[in-house]
Tab-separated table of C-alpha atoms in Angstrom:
chain	number	residue	atom	x	y	z
A	150	UNK	CA	72.956	116.739	65.611
A	151	UNK	CA	70.600	113.815	65.202
A	152	UNK	CA	70.580	110.689	67.373
A	153	UNK	CA	71.968	107.757	65.442
A	154	UNK	CA	69.849	104.761	64.626
A	155	UNK	CA	72.380	102.048	65.542
A	156	UNK	CA	72.876	98.888	63.517
A	157	UNK	CA	72.324	95.683	65.502
A	158	UNK	CA	75.392	94.318	67.349
A	159	UNK	CA	77.238	91.629	65.427
A	160	UNK	CA	76.563	89.129	68.254
A	161	UNK	CA	72.809	89.636	67.789
A	162	UNK	CA	72.960	88.986	64.037
A	163	UNK	CA	75.213	85.927	64.474
A	164	UNK	CA	72.873	84.494	67.106
A	165	UNK	CA	69.841	84.878	64.842
A	166	UNK	CA	71.605	83.423	61.791
A	167	UNK	CA	72.948	80.435	63.737
A	168	UNK	CA	69.553	79.621	65.240
A	169	UNK	CA	67.949	79.834	61.802
A	170	UNK	CA	70.603	77.562	60.254
A	171	UNK	CA	70.322	74.906	62.981
A	172	UNK	CA	66.529	74.959	62.775
A	173	UNK	CA	66.612	74.742	58.962
A	174	UNK	CA	68.924	71.723	59.173
A	175	UNK	CA	66.650	70.158	61.798
A	176	UNK	CA	69.612	69.812	64.172
A	177	UNK	CA	69.493	70.285	67.951
A	178	UNK	CA	70.673	73.722	69.040
A	179	UNK	CA	74.109	73.917	70.707
A	180	UNK	CA	74.227	75.736	74.034
A	181	UNK	CA	75.077	79.213	72.682
A	182	UNK	CA	72.190	79.012	70.227
A	183	UNK	CA	69.797	77.432	72.744
A	184	UNK	CA	70.263	80.400	75.093
A	185	UNK	CA	67.173	82.595	75.151
A	186	UNK	CA	69.166	85.675	74.097
A	187	UNK	CA	72.371	86.565	72.263
A	188	UNK	CA	75.381	87.389	74.449
A	189	UNK	CA	76.447	90.958	73.789
A	190	UNK	CA	79.724	92.167	75.338
A	191	UNK	CA	80.357	95.893	75.261
A	192	UNK	CA	83.266	97.993	76.448
A	193	UNK	CA	82.216	101.019	78.495
A	194	UNK	CA	84.730	103.809	77.991
A	195	UNK	CA	85.031	106.303	80.868
A	196	UNK	CA	81.792	108.219	81.350
A	197	UNK	CA	79.536	109.867	83.913
A	198	UNK	CA	75.953	109.753	85.100
A	199	UNK	CA	74.480	113.041	86.319
A	200	UNK	CA	71.401	114.341	88.091
A	201	UNK	CA	69.186	116.903	86.370
A	202	UNK	CA	70.423	119.486	88.885
A	203	UNK	CA	74.064	118.825	87.960
A	204	UNK	CA	73.239	119.089	84.238
A	205	UNK	CA	71.646	122.507	84.850
A	206	UNK	CA	74.692	123.756	86.766
A	207	UNK	CA	77.056	122.535	84.034
A	208	UNK	CA	75.003	123.455	80.941
A	209	UNK	CA	72.539	126.124	82.079
A	210	UNK	CA	69.090	126.471	83.641
A	211	UNK	CA	66.475	124.179	82.115
A	212	UNK	CA	69.051	122.375	79.951
A	213	UNK	CA	68.178	118.836	78.811
A	214	UNK	CA	70.611	116.181	77.508
A	215	UNK	CA	70.390	115.265	73.818
A	216	UNK	CA	70.648	111.572	72.850
A	217	UNK	CA	73.575	111.065	70.469
A	218	UNK	CA	73.825	107.273	70.328
A	219	UNK	CA	71.389	104.725	71.724
A	220	UNK	CA	72.939	102.038	73.896
A	221	UNK	CA	71.970	98.371	73.950
A	222	UNK	CA	69.952	98.664	77.173
A	223	UNK	CA	66.510	100.060	76.373
A	224	UNK	CA	66.211	103.841	76.793
A	225	UNK	CA	69.894	104.386	77.699
A	226	UNK	CA	71.988	106.682	75.560
A	227	UNK	CA	75.329	108.404	75.153
A	228	UNK	CA	74.495	112.084	75.188
A	229	UNK	CA	75.959	114.537	72.732
A	230	UNK	CA	77.088	116.524	75.805
A	231	UNK	CA	80.378	115.858	77.539
A	232	UNK	CA	82.180	117.481	80.464
A	233	UNK	CA	85.754	118.005	81.601
A	234	UNK	CA	86.874	116.120	84.716
A	235	UNK	CA	89.535	117.842	86.787
A	236	UNK	CA	91.596	115.554	89.007
A	237	UNK	CA	93.313	116.226	92.338
A	238	UNK	CA	96.607	117.246	90.674
A	239	UNK	CA	94.870	119.586	88.213
A	240	UNK	CA	95.231	117.046	85.444
A	241	UNK	CA	92.131	116.819	83.276
A	242	UNK	CA	90.148	114.426	81.147
A	243	UNK	CA	88.253	116.404	78.545
A	244	UNK	CA	85.274	115.072	76.614
A	245	UNK	CA	84.069	112.807	79.419
A	246	UNK	CA	80.861	111.471	77.887
A	247	UNK	CA	77.569	111.806	79.798
A	248	UNK	CA	75.240	108.818	79.667
A	249	UNK	CA	71.527	109.553	79.846
A	250	UNK	CA	68.868	109.676	81.009
A	251	UNK	CA	69.639	111.555	84.237
A	252	UNK	CA	69.834	109.553	87.447
A	253	UNK	CA	69.352	110.458	91.095
A	254	UNK	CA	73.096	110.441	91.840
A	255	UNK	CA	76.290	111.701	90.224
A	256	UNK	CA	78.926	109.146	89.332
A	257	UNK	CA	82.080	109.062	87.222
A	258	UNK	CA	83.264	105.667	85.979
A	259	UNK	CA	86.931	105.421	85.021
A	260	UNK	CA	89.297	102.599	84.149
A	261	UNK	CA	92.333	102.320	86.439
A	262	UNK	CA	94.541	103.521	83.556
A	263	UNK	CA	92.455	106.743	83.460
A	264	UNK	CA	92.560	107.086	87.248
A	265	UNK	CA	96.340	106.652	87.409
A	266	UNK	CA	96.809	109.246	84.647
A	267	UNK	CA	94.646	111.693	86.629
A	268	UNK	CA	96.175	110.892	90.002
A	269	UNK	CA	92.956	109.487	91.518
A	270	UNK	CA	92.796	106.616	93.989
A	271	UNK	CA	89.514	104.960	93.072
A	272	UNK	CA	87.781	101.941	94.543
A	273	UNK	CA	86.144	99.051	92.699
A	274	UNK	CA	82.401	99.434	93.263
A	275	UNK	CA	79.076	98.278	92.016
A	276	UNK	CA	77.417	101.175	90.160
A	277	UNK	CA	75.478	103.389	92.611
A	278	UNK	CA	77.552	102.340	95.656
A	279	UNK	CA	79.561	105.539	96.002
A	280	UNK	CA	79.795	106.054	99.785
A	281	UNK	CA	83.295	107.152	100.864
A	282	UNK	CA	84.713	107.290	97.342
A	283	UNK	CA	86.876	110.033	95.848
A	284	UNK	CA	85.224	113.168	94.500
A	285	UNK	CA	86.162	115.424	91.630
A	286	UNK	CA	85.394	118.651	89.840
A	287	UNK	CA	83.386	118.688	86.613
A	288	UNK	CA	83.457	121.613	84.210
A	289	UNK	CA	80.798	122.370	81.620
A	290	UNK	CA	80.140	125.342	79.347
A	291	UNK	CA	77.924	127.055	81.966
A	292	UNK	CA	79.803	126.269	85.159
A	293	UNK	CA	81.610	123.992	87.566
A	294	UNK	CA	80.055	121.212	89.599
A	295	UNK	CA	81.899	119.685	92.536
A	296	UNK	CA	81.196	116.035	93.239
A	297	UNK	CA	82.059	115.318	96.886
A	298	UNK	CA	82.081	111.564	96.116
A	299	UNK	CA	81.331	109.333	93.139
A	300	UNK	CA	84.499	108.545	91.186
A	301	UNK	CA	84.757	104.760	90.892
A	302	UNK	CA	85.885	101.879	88.787
A	303	UNK	CA	82.667	100.005	88.051
A	304	UNK	CA	82.768	96.309	88.824
A	305	UNK	CA	82.524	94.218	85.663
A	306	UNK	CA	78.953	92.989	85.389
A	307	UNK	CA	76.366	91.272	83.272
A	308	UNK	CA	72.838	92.613	82.790
A	309	UNK	CA	70.345	89.764	82.717
A	310	UNK	CA	66.668	89.379	81.957
A	311	UNK	CA	64.847	86.829	84.155
A	312	UNK	CA	64.944	84.416	81.147
A	313	UNK	CA	68.761	84.611	81.161
A	314	UNK	CA	69.000	84.181	84.936
A	315	UNK	CA	66.939	81.009	84.592
A	316	UNK	CA	68.907	79.639	81.621
A	317	UNK	CA	72.317	80.183	83.247
A	318	UNK	CA	71.082	79.022	86.677
A	319	UNK	CA	72.252	82.079	88.596
A	320	UNK	CA	70.677	84.872	90.642
A	321	UNK	CA	71.287	88.609	91.070
A	322	UNK	CA	74.445	89.209	93.110
A	323	UNK	CA	76.109	85.970	91.962
A	324	UNK	CA	79.418	86.053	90.146
A	325	UNK	CA	80.035	84.479	86.740
A	326	UNK	CA	83.093	84.288	84.475
A	327	UNK	CA	83.449	85.584	80.937
A	328	UNK	CA	85.812	83.725	78.627
A	329	UNK	CA	87.108	85.923	75.813
A	330	UNK	CA	88.998	84.258	72.943
A	331	UNK	CA	91.480	85.499	70.374
A	332	UNK	CA	95.258	85.840	70.293
A	333	UNK	CA	95.389	87.561	73.693
A	334	UNK	CA	92.356	85.932	75.266
A	335	UNK	CA	91.554	85.815	78.957
A	336	UNK	CA	88.905	84.770	81.452
A	337	UNK	CA	87.387	87.522	83.575
A	338	UNK	CA	86.538	86.111	86.996
A	339	UNK	CA	84.131	87.693	89.459
A	340	UNK	CA	81.668	89.261	87.053
A	341	UNK	CA	78.626	90.478	88.966
A	342	UNK	CA	75.144	89.337	87.902
A	343	UNK	CA	72.570	92.145	87.801
A	344	UNK	CA	69.010	91.131	86.989
A	345	UNK	CA	65.895	93.048	86.048
A	346	UNK	CA	62.903	92.424	83.774
A	347	UNK	CA	63.904	95.551	81.808
A	348	UNK	CA	67.445	94.269	81.105
A	349	UNK	CA	68.791	92.756	77.888
A	350	UNK	CA	71.635	90.238	78.210
A	351	UNK	CA	74.799	92.333	78.061
A	352	UNK	CA	78.226	92.286	79.690
A	353	UNK	CA	79.879	95.604	80.499
A	354	UNK	CA	83.648	95.679	80.834
A	355	UNK	CA	85.911	98.719	80.911
A	356	UNK	CA	88.610	99.847	78.479
A	357	UNK	CA	91.422	98.206	80.482
A	358	UNK	CA	89.633	94.879	80.298
A	359	UNK	CA	88.647	95.346	76.652
A	360	UNK	CA	92.157	96.379	75.609
A	361	UNK	CA	93.880	93.683	77.706
A	362	UNK	CA	92.224	91.104	75.398
A	363	UNK	CA	91.836	93.335	72.309
A	364	UNK	CA	88.073	92.763	72.256
A	365	UNK	CA	86.677	93.202	68.725
A	366	UNK	CA	83.119	92.738	67.436
A	367	UNK	CA	84.025	89.240	66.150
A	368	UNK	CA	85.942	88.053	69.235
A	369	UNK	CA	84.286	84.899	70.626
A	370	UNK	CA	82.873	85.333	74.155
A	371	UNK	CA	81.298	82.809	76.488
A	372	UNK	CA	79.557	83.142	79.855
A	373	UNK	CA	80.699	80.492	82.325
A	374	UNK	CA	79.213	79.633	85.726
B	238	UNK	CA	121.371	110.831	89.479
B	239	UNK	CA	122.438	107.523	90.986
B	240	UNK	CA	121.070	104.135	89.960
B	241	UNK	CA	118.780	102.803	92.654
B	242	UNK	CA	119.587	99.659	94.543
B	243	UNK	CA	116.136	98.046	94.437
B	244	UNK	CA	114.570	96.189	97.325
B	245	UNK	CA	113.692	92.570	96.566
B	246	UNK	CA	110.231	91.966	95.084
B	247	UNK	CA	107.614	91.000	97.658
B	248	UNK	CA	107.084	87.655	95.859
B	249	UNK	CA	110.757	86.788	96.386
B	250	UNK	CA	110.622	87.531	100.118
B	251	UNK	CA	107.354	85.624	100.575
B	252	UNK	CA	108.756	82.609	98.740
B	253	UNK	CA	111.858	82.516	100.928
B	254	UNK	CA	109.894	82.972	104.166
B	255	UNK	CA	107.363	80.272	103.249
B	256	UNK	CA	110.056	77.764	102.323
B	257	UNK	CA	111.873	78.458	105.578
B	258	UNK	CA	108.688	78.025	107.625
B	259	UNK	CA	107.726	74.725	105.968
B	260	UNK	CA	111.254	73.372	106.383
B	261	UNK	CA	111.375	74.487	110.043
B	262	UNK	CA	108.088	72.709	110.697
B	263	UNK	CA	109.382	69.635	108.890
B	264	UNK	CA	106.357	69.677	106.603
B	265	UNK	CA	106.362	68.783	102.903
B	266	UNK	CA	106.509	71.849	100.656
B	267	UNK	CA	103.290	72.775	98.818
B	268	UNK	CA	103.646	73.300	95.050
B	269	UNK	CA	104.292	77.067	95.113
B	270	UNK	CA	107.065	76.607	97.682
B	271	UNK	CA	108.481	73.489	96.001
B	272	UNK	CA	109.011	75.444	92.769
B	273	UNK	CA	112.713	76.125	92.198
B	274	UNK	CA	112.145	79.894	92.015
B	275	UNK	CA	109.664	82.516	93.231
B	276	UNK	CA	107.046	83.657	90.701
B	277	UNK	CA	107.507	87.370	90.067
B	278	UNK	CA	104.850	89.155	87.990
B	279	UNK	CA	105.731	92.633	86.776
B	280	UNK	CA	103.794	95.184	84.752
B	281	UNK	CA	105.783	96.706	81.887
B	282	UNK	CA	104.601	100.236	81.263
B	283	UNK	CA	105.098	101.552	77.716
B	284	UNK	CA	108.790	101.794	76.857
B	285	UNK	CA	111.311	101.492	74.049
B	286	UNK	CA	114.485	99.602	73.219
B	287	UNK	CA	117.019	101.460	71.096
B	288	UNK	CA	120.246	100.793	69.217
B	289	UNK	CA	123.391	102.719	70.137
B	290	UNK	CA	123.078	104.585	66.823
B	291	UNK	CA	119.527	105.727	67.668
B	292	UNK	CA	120.643	106.870	71.139
B	293	UNK	CA	123.390	108.992	69.552
B	294	UNK	CA	120.945	110.609	67.114
B	295	UNK	CA	118.479	111.379	69.914
B	296	UNK	CA	120.952	112.394	72.663
B	297	UNK	CA	124.170	113.356	70.877
B	298	UNK	CA	127.365	111.809	69.519
B	299	UNK	CA	128.981	109.311	71.904
B	300	UNK	CA	126.061	109.489	74.381
B	301	UNK	CA	125.573	106.477	76.668
B	302	UNK	CA	122.393	105.570	78.605
B	303	UNK	CA	122.500	105.915	82.402
B	304	UNK	CA	120.894	103.167	84.517
B	305	UNK	CA	118.162	104.655	86.721
B	306	UNK	CA	116.480	101.525	88.103
B	307	UNK	CA	117.642	97.926	87.806
B	308	UNK	CA	115.015	95.500	86.544
B	309	UNK	CA	114.476	91.951	87.759
B	310	UNK	CA	116.244	90.348	84.770
B	311	UNK	CA	120.021	90.475	85.298
B	312	UNK	CA	121.703	93.493	83.679
B	313	UNK	CA	118.474	95.071	82.380
B	314	UNK	CA	117.568	98.573	83.505
B	315	UNK	CA	115.210	101.472	83.070
B	316	UNK	CA	117.413	104.322	81.880
B	317	UNK	CA	117.163	107.817	83.274
B	318	UNK	CA	116.695	108.935	79.649
B	319	UNK	CA	113.282	109.072	78.013
B	320	UNK	CA	112.062	110.200	74.605
B	321	UNK	CA	108.908	111.658	73.095
B	322	UNK	CA	106.928	109.446	70.717
B	323	UNK	CA	105.005	111.287	68.018
B	324	UNK	CA	102.079	109.370	66.527
B	325	UNK	CA	100.546	109.521	63.056
B	326	UNK	CA	98.010	112.209	64.052
B	327	UNK	CA	100.692	114.359	65.720
B	328	UNK	CA	99.556	113.226	69.139
B	329	UNK	CA	102.469	112.558	71.465
B	330	UNK	CA	103.509	110.440	74.419
B	331	UNK	CA	106.189	112.264	76.346
B	332	UNK	CA	108.549	110.597	78.807
B	333	UNK	CA	108.582	107.255	77.007
B	334	UNK	CA	111.135	105.369	79.103
B	335	UNK	CA	114.153	103.758	77.421
B	336	UNK	CA	115.138	100.325	78.700
B	337	UNK	CA	118.831	99.447	78.530
B	338	UNK	CA	121.244	98.140	77.597
B	339	UNK	CA	121.046	98.995	73.890
B	340	UNK	CA	119.866	96.284	71.497
B	341	UNK	CA	120.427	95.660	67.796
B	342	UNK	CA	116.931	96.854	66.839
B	343	UNK	CA	114.576	99.717	67.726
B	344	UNK	CA	111.222	98.819	69.223
B	345	UNK	CA	108.440	100.683	71.028
B	346	UNK	CA	106.110	98.620	73.236
B	347	UNK	CA	102.712	100.153	73.962
B	348	UNK	CA	99.507	98.945	75.563
B	349	UNK	CA	96.446	99.122	73.291
B	350	UNK	CA	95.096	101.965	75.452
B	351	UNK	CA	98.261	103.965	74.612
B	352	UNK	CA	98.048	103.048	70.928
B	353	UNK	CA	94.385	104.078	70.669
B	354	UNK	CA	95.159	107.411	72.364
B	355	UNK	CA	97.960	108.026	69.839
B	356	UNK	CA	96.009	106.803	66.821
B	357	UNK	CA	98.310	103.841	66.099
B	358	UNK	CA	97.183	100.485	64.719
B	359	UNK	CA	99.619	98.107	66.359
B	360	UNK	CA	99.940	94.337	66.093
B	361	UNK	CA	100.450	91.833	68.902
B	362	UNK	CA	103.998	90.525	68.494
B	363	UNK	CA	106.706	88.656	70.290
B	364	UNK	CA	109.484	91.117	71.186
B	365	UNK	CA	111.946	91.445	68.274
B	366	UNK	CA	109.436	90.338	65.616
B	367	UNK	CA	108.802	93.752	64.075
B	368	UNK	CA	108.525	93.037	60.338
B	369	UNK	CA	105.662	94.971	58.730
B	370	UNK	CA	104.657	96.820	61.898
B	371	UNK	CA	103.835	100.514	62.249
B	372	UNK	CA	106.646	103.002	62.593
B	373	UNK	CA	106.840	106.273	64.469
B	374	UNK	CA	108.925	109.332	65.154
B	375	UNK	CA	111.011	109.664	68.324
B	376	UNK	CA	112.221	113.006	69.613
B	377	UNK	CA	115.146	113.490	71.979
B	378	UNK	CA	117.069	116.549	73.192
B	379	UNK	CA	119.579	116.279	70.298
B	380	UNK	CA	117.350	115.281	67.414
B	381	UNK	CA	114.627	113.237	65.803
B	382	UNK	CA	114.840	109.562	64.918
B	383	UNK	CA	112.345	108.008	62.533
B	384	UNK	CA	111.545	104.349	63.112
B	385	UNK	CA	110.220	102.853	59.854
B	386	UNK	CA	108.820	99.883	61.817
B	387	UNK	CA	108.828	98.667	65.415
B	388	UNK	CA	105.737	99.857	67.301
B	389	UNK	CA	104.064	96.802	68.804
B	390	UNK	CA	102.058	95.454	71.664
B	391	UNK	CA	104.348	92.837	73.198
B	392	UNK	CA	102.755	89.445	73.680
B	393	UNK	CA	102.391	88.581	77.365
B	394	UNK	CA	105.206	86.228	78.275
B	395	UNK	CA	107.057	84.454	81.034
B	396	UNK	CA	110.848	84.394	81.286
B	397	UNK	CA	112.037	81.002	82.480
B	398	UNK	CA	115.325	79.509	83.562
B	399	UNK	CA	115.849	75.869	82.466
B	400	UNK	CA	115.038	74.831	86.083
B	401	UNK	CA	111.597	76.490	85.743
B	402	UNK	CA	110.954	74.955	82.328
B	403	UNK	CA	111.638	71.532	83.846
B	404	UNK	CA	109.509	72.110	86.962
B	405	UNK	CA	106.478	73.356	84.999
B	406	UNK	CA	106.921	70.752	82.240
B	407	UNK	CA	106.897	73.205	79.336
B	408	UNK	CA	109.288	74.306	76.598
B	409	UNK	CA	110.163	77.612	74.913
B	410	UNK	CA	107.352	78.682	72.574
B	411	UNK	CA	104.636	76.929	74.608
B	412	UNK	CA	101.748	78.887	76.071
B	413	UNK	CA	100.805	78.907	79.743
B	414	UNK	CA	98.081	80.661	81.744
B	415	UNK	CA	98.486	83.094	84.617
B	416	UNK	CA	95.760	83.170	87.253
B	417	UNK	CA	95.616	86.501	89.079
B	418	UNK	CA	93.432	86.745	92.184
B	419	UNK	CA	91.799	89.618	94.042
B	420	UNK	CA	88.477	91.422	93.726
B	421	UNK	CA	88.794	91.824	89.951
B	422	UNK	CA	90.838	88.722	89.218
B	423	UNK	CA	91.279	87.098	85.844
B	424	UNK	CA	93.122	84.343	84.038
B	425	UNK	CA	95.438	85.409	81.220
B	426	UNK	CA	95.438	82.727	78.529
B	427	UNK	CA	98.108	82.341	75.849
B	428	UNK	CA	101.134	83.541	77.761
B	429	UNK	CA	104.272	82.768	75.778
B	430	UNK	CA	107.101	80.787	77.405
B	431	UNK	CA	110.568	82.249	76.743
B	432	UNK	CA	113.501	80.250	78.088
B	433	UNK	CA	117.182	81.000	78.542
B	434	UNK	CA	119.838	80.054	81.111
B	435	UNK	CA	120.263	83.779	81.859
B	436	UNK	CA	116.554	84.309	82.689
B	437	UNK	CA	114.955	84.588	86.120
B	438	UNK	CA	111.341	83.402	86.474
B	439	UNK	CA	109.260	86.488	85.695
B	440	UNK	CA	105.983	87.236	83.946
B	441	UNK	CA	105.702	90.470	81.969
B	442	UNK	CA	102.236	91.881	81.361
B	443	UNK	CA	101.331	95.350	80.133
B	444	UNK	CA	99.458	98.166	81.853
B	445	UNK	CA	96.100	97.198	80.321
B	446	UNK	CA	96.457	93.694	81.725
B	447	UNK	CA	97.812	94.925	85.061
B	448	UNK	CA	95.050	97.519	85.461
B	449	UNK	CA	92.280	95.177	84.276
B	450	UNK	CA	92.960	93.096	87.403
B	451	UNK	CA	94.408	95.873	89.598
B	452	UNK	CA	97.635	93.930	90.102
B	453	UNK	CA	99.320	94.942	93.367
B	454	UNK	CA	102.505	93.597	94.988
B	455	UNK	CA	100.415	91.351	97.276
B	456	UNK	CA	97.971	90.061	94.656
B	457	UNK	CA	98.166	86.241	94.503
B	458	UNK	CA	99.382	84.900	91.138
B	459	UNK	CA	99.710	81.347	89.895
B	460	UNK	CA	101.190	79.832	86.726
B	461	UNK	CA	98.950	77.183	85.174
B	462	UNK	CA	99.741	74.749	82.369
């Protein structure tokens, strides 16, 4: 299997075309085109982050993850490897995708619909904040790995470069809103701002949020303070 | 099995207690307490409506549905009977609840998360508007019933009595918003107003919408024009 060379996100192409058109016409840029970066909104389906040690237990000694699809954030990928998550009532989710590269903690991110199907009680947490959360059992081709904690619903959030933070007038830890249009549109309140010089402007919502508004590549989205 | 005598919805009790307290204190009623009726918001999990003919094919000649749980709208119930829905890729949803009483059309209402799991392409429709929608196969203990059309995602909507329509200053077919609070709150735009003298004020959202905002019985909700 070869890692895919992704096409650019539709929002990125639209942003570039619109800027070019406004500049060509000599018109002032409207706010969405004046922003330093295109707004990309992606739905994160259920997935997990694993340590190298957990990967070795699940897949075998010395095993390394293989990138399958590059994600929008630099260096992040969906691995070709997946695991089976076994819930407290022995119900399972198979093909739980692993996102790479490895981290220094183990974490499973589910939507509430997934958690209810599995029989998990999961808290809403910022990624990495897994103290006193539910655990679970992962199964891979080489073995089982028990996570004592780490099953969460990730808080909806926006990754921002310092240029974006400045343009939108916010700071890390603030909350913004995301307005999503279309025939079943909605406004997501309380979207956490995460900022880092390595980040590209991108909102991550889960499958419940994405399906509640039927988010498609051409659905209009707007960040609101 | 005996039909359950439901407890009143928390929103109904809160509304009555608040009104009583304001009146006791001789204070003017705030807007939510001045409204003619409590605002009840309920999540509709996937379900189906069937004709009497379909029930007989699925459960046997002369079979009648048995009420299992009364719903908030007068005379409506979740039946003890459920069916299995078979999707286009032979994936199934078992225990698809039937809501009674029988109607004069057959309709399956799924969330997009359900539809994606089954491999259905389903449109967003107002209940009853099922022309040119996907069909599906239902399986019951006595037989199979093929629906040529009728699998939809129901548009989010609010049932209103004429008193509610008057208080909120809207009319049937209008769209309102529903603001849902809490740690992952959101505002649902484009919520269809349905009005009838037999209706009690109640918002119906689906499991994707309910899980996107983790709707609980004590989550604050507000109707907005």
